[in-house]
Short mmCIF file of C-alpha atoms in Angstrom, two decimals:
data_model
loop_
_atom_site.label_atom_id
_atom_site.label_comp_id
_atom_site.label_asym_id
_atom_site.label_seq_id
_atom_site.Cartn_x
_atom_site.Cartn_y
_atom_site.Cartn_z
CA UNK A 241 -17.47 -7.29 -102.90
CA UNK A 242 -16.52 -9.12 -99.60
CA UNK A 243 -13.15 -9.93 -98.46
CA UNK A 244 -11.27 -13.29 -98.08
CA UNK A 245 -9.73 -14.27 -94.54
CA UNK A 246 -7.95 -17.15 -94.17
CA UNK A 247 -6.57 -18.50 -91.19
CA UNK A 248 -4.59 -21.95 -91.19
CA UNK A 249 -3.20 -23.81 -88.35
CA UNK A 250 -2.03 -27.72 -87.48
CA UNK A 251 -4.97 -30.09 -87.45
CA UNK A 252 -4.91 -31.65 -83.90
CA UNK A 253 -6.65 -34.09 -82.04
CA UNK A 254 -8.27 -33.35 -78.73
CA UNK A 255 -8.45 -37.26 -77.85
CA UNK A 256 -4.79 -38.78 -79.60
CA UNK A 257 -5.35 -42.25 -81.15
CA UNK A 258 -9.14 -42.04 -81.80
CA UNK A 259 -10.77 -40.53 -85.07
CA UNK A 260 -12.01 -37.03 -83.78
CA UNK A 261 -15.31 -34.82 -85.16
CA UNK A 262 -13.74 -31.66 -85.12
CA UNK A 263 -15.75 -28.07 -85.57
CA UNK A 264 -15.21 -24.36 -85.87
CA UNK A 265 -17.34 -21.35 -85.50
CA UNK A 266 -16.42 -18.56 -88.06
CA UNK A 267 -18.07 -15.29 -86.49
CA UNK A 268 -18.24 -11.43 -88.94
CA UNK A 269 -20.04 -8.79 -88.14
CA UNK A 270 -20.65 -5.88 -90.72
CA UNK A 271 -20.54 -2.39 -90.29
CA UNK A 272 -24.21 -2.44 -89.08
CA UNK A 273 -23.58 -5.07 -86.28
CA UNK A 274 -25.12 -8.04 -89.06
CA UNK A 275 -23.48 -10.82 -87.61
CA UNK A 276 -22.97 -13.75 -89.51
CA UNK A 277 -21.72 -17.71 -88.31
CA UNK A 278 -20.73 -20.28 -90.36
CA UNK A 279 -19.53 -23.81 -88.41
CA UNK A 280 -17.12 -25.92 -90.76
CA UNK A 281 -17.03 -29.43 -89.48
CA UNK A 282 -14.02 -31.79 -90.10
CA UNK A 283 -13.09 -35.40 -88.69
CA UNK A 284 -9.40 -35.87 -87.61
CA UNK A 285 -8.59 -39.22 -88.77
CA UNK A 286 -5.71 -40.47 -86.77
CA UNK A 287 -6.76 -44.29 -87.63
CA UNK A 288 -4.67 -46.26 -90.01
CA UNK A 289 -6.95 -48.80 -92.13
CA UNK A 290 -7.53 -52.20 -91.85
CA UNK A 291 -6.93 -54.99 -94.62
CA UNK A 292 -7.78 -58.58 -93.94
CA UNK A 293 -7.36 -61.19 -96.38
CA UNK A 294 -9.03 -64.84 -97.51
CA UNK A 295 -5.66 -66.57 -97.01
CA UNK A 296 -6.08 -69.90 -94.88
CA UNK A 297 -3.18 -71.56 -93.04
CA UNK A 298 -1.70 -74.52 -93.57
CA UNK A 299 -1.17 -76.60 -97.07
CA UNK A 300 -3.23 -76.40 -100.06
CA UNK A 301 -3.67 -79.65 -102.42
CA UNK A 302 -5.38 -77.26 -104.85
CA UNK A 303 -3.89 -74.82 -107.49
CA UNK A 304 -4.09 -72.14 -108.16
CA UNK A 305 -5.01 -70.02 -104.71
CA UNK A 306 -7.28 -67.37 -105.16
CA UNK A 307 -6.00 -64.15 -102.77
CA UNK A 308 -8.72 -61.50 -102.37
CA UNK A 309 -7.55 -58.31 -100.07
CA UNK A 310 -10.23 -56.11 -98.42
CA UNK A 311 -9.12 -52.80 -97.34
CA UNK A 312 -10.92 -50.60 -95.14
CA UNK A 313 -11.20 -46.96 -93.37
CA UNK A 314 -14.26 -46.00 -92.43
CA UNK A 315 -12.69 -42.09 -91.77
CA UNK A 316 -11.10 -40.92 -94.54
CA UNK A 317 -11.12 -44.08 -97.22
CA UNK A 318 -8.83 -46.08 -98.48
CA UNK A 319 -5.98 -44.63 -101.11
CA UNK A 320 -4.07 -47.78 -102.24
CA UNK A 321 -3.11 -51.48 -101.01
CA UNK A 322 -0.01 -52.87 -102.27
CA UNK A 323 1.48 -56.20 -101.76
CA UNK A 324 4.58 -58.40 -102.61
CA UNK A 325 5.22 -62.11 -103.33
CA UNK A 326 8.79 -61.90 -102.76
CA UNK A 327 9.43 -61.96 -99.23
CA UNK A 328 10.62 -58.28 -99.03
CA UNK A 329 8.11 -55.53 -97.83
CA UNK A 330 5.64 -53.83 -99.77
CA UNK A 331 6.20 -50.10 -99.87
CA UNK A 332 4.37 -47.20 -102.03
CA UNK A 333 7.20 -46.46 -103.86
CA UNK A 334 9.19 -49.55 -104.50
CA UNK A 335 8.24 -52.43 -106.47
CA UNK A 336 5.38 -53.40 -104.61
CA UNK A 337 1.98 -54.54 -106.96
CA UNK A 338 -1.05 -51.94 -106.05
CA UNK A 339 -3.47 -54.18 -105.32
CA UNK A 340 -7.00 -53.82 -108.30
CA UNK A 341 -8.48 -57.11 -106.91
CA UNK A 342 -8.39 -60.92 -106.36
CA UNK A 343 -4.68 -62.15 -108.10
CA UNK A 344 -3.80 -65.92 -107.80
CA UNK A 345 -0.76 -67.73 -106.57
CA UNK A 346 -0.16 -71.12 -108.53
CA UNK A 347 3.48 -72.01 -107.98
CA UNK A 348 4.36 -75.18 -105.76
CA UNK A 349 5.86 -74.78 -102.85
CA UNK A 350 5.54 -71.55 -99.94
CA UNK A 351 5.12 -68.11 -101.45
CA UNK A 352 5.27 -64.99 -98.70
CA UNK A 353 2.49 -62.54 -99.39
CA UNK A 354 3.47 -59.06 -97.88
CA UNK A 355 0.73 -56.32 -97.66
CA UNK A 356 -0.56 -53.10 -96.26
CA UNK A 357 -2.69 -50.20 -97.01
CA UNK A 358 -3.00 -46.33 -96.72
CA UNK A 359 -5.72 -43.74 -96.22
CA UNK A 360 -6.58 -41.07 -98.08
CA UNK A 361 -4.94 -39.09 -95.61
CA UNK A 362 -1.56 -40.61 -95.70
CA UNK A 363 -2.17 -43.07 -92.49
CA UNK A 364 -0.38 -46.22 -93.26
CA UNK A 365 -1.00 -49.88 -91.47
CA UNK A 366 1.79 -52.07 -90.64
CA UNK A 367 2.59 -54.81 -92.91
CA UNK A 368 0.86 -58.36 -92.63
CA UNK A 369 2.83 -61.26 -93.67
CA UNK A 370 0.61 -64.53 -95.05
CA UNK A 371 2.58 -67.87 -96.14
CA UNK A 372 0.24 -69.50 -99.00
CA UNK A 373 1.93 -72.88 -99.07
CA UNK A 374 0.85 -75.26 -102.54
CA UNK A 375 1.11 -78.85 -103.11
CA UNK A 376 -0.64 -80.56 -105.41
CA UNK A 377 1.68 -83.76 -106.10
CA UNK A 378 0.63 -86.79 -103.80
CA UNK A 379 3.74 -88.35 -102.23
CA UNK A 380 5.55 -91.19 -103.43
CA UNK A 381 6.26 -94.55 -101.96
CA UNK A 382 9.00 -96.40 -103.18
CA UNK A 383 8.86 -100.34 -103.84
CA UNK A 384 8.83 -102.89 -101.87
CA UNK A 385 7.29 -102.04 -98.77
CA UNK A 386 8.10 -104.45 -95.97
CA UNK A 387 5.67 -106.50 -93.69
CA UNK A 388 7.81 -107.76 -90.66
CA UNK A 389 5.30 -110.48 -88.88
CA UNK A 390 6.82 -111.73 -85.36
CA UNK A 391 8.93 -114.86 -85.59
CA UNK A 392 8.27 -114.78 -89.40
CA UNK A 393 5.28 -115.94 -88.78
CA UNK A 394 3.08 -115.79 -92.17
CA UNK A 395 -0.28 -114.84 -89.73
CA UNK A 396 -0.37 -113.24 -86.10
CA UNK A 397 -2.58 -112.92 -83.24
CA UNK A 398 -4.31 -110.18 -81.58
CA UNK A 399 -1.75 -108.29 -79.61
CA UNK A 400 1.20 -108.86 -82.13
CA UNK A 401 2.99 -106.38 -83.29
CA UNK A 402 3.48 -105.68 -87.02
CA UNK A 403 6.02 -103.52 -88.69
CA UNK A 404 5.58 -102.15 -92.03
CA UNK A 405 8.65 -100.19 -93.98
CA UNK A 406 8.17 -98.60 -96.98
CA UNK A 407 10.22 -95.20 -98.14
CA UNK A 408 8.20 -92.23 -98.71
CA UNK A 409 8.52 -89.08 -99.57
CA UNK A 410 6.64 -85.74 -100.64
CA UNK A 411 9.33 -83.06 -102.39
CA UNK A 412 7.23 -80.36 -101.87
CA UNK A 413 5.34 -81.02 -98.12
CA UNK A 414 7.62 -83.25 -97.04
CA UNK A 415 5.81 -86.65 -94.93
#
């Protein structure tokens, strides 16, 4: 029977912030100068992933918003994405959701989506903030709306200036 070697040491990269190939040449000889190689290969994966997201900017009129978040690490994989609608920063071990696939946001109003993913080796990105912002209600004008003609006049010619006043509002947008 044969005997087990093993030699262990710190993974390090020979070129710091890129994902590195990384290979070893294991050399025995017997007692009859048989020499044996074997060459493990291993990538060094110094590269955090990468999650984008199908948020837009600006206001919805539609509910509910469908939020899809797509991880990726072409190294080492992705492990997990979690998120938060709270405003407070997604974590892996605090109440953050772990993201299984498209989840939808239906309240009125601005909701903060926090989120960030790790690799299967334990590199984490930095969190991305999103504001989903949802309003569905039209705004309101209030009765009567005022024409101001000038002079009082009941018609006006080209070049006049005509005010109109009318209260609006939108309690979720604002006007």
């Amino acid at each position: 029977p044969g005997a087990t070697v093993t030699i262990s040491f710190p993974a390090i990269s020979s070129n710091p912030g890129t994902d590195t190939p990384t290979s070893w040449t294991a050399v025995t000889r017997d007692n009859l100068n048989g020499i044996a190689t074997s060459t493990p290969a291993v990538t060094i994966d110094v590269t955090a992933p990468v999650t984008t997201d199908n948020a837009t900017g600006g206001w919805l009129n539609t509910s509910p918003a469908t939020i899809t978040l797509s991880p990726s690490d072409a190294t080492a994989g992705v492990a997990a994405t979690y998120y938060t609608l709270d405003e407070s920063d997604p974590t892996a071990t605090s109440t953050s959701i772990l993201y299984a696939g498209p989840f939808e946001i239906a309240s009125e109003g601005t909701t903060i989506l926090k989120y960030f993913s790790i690799d299967n080796v334990g590199n984490a990105e930095a969190v991305t903030t999103k504001t989903i912002s949802i309003d569905t209600e039209a705004p309101s004008i209030t009765p009567p709306v005022d024409i101001n003609l000038p002079g009082g006049q009941s018609a006006v010619k080209v070049g006049d200036t005509i005010t109109i006043t009318a209260e609006v509002d939108d309690f979720t947008s604002d006007v």
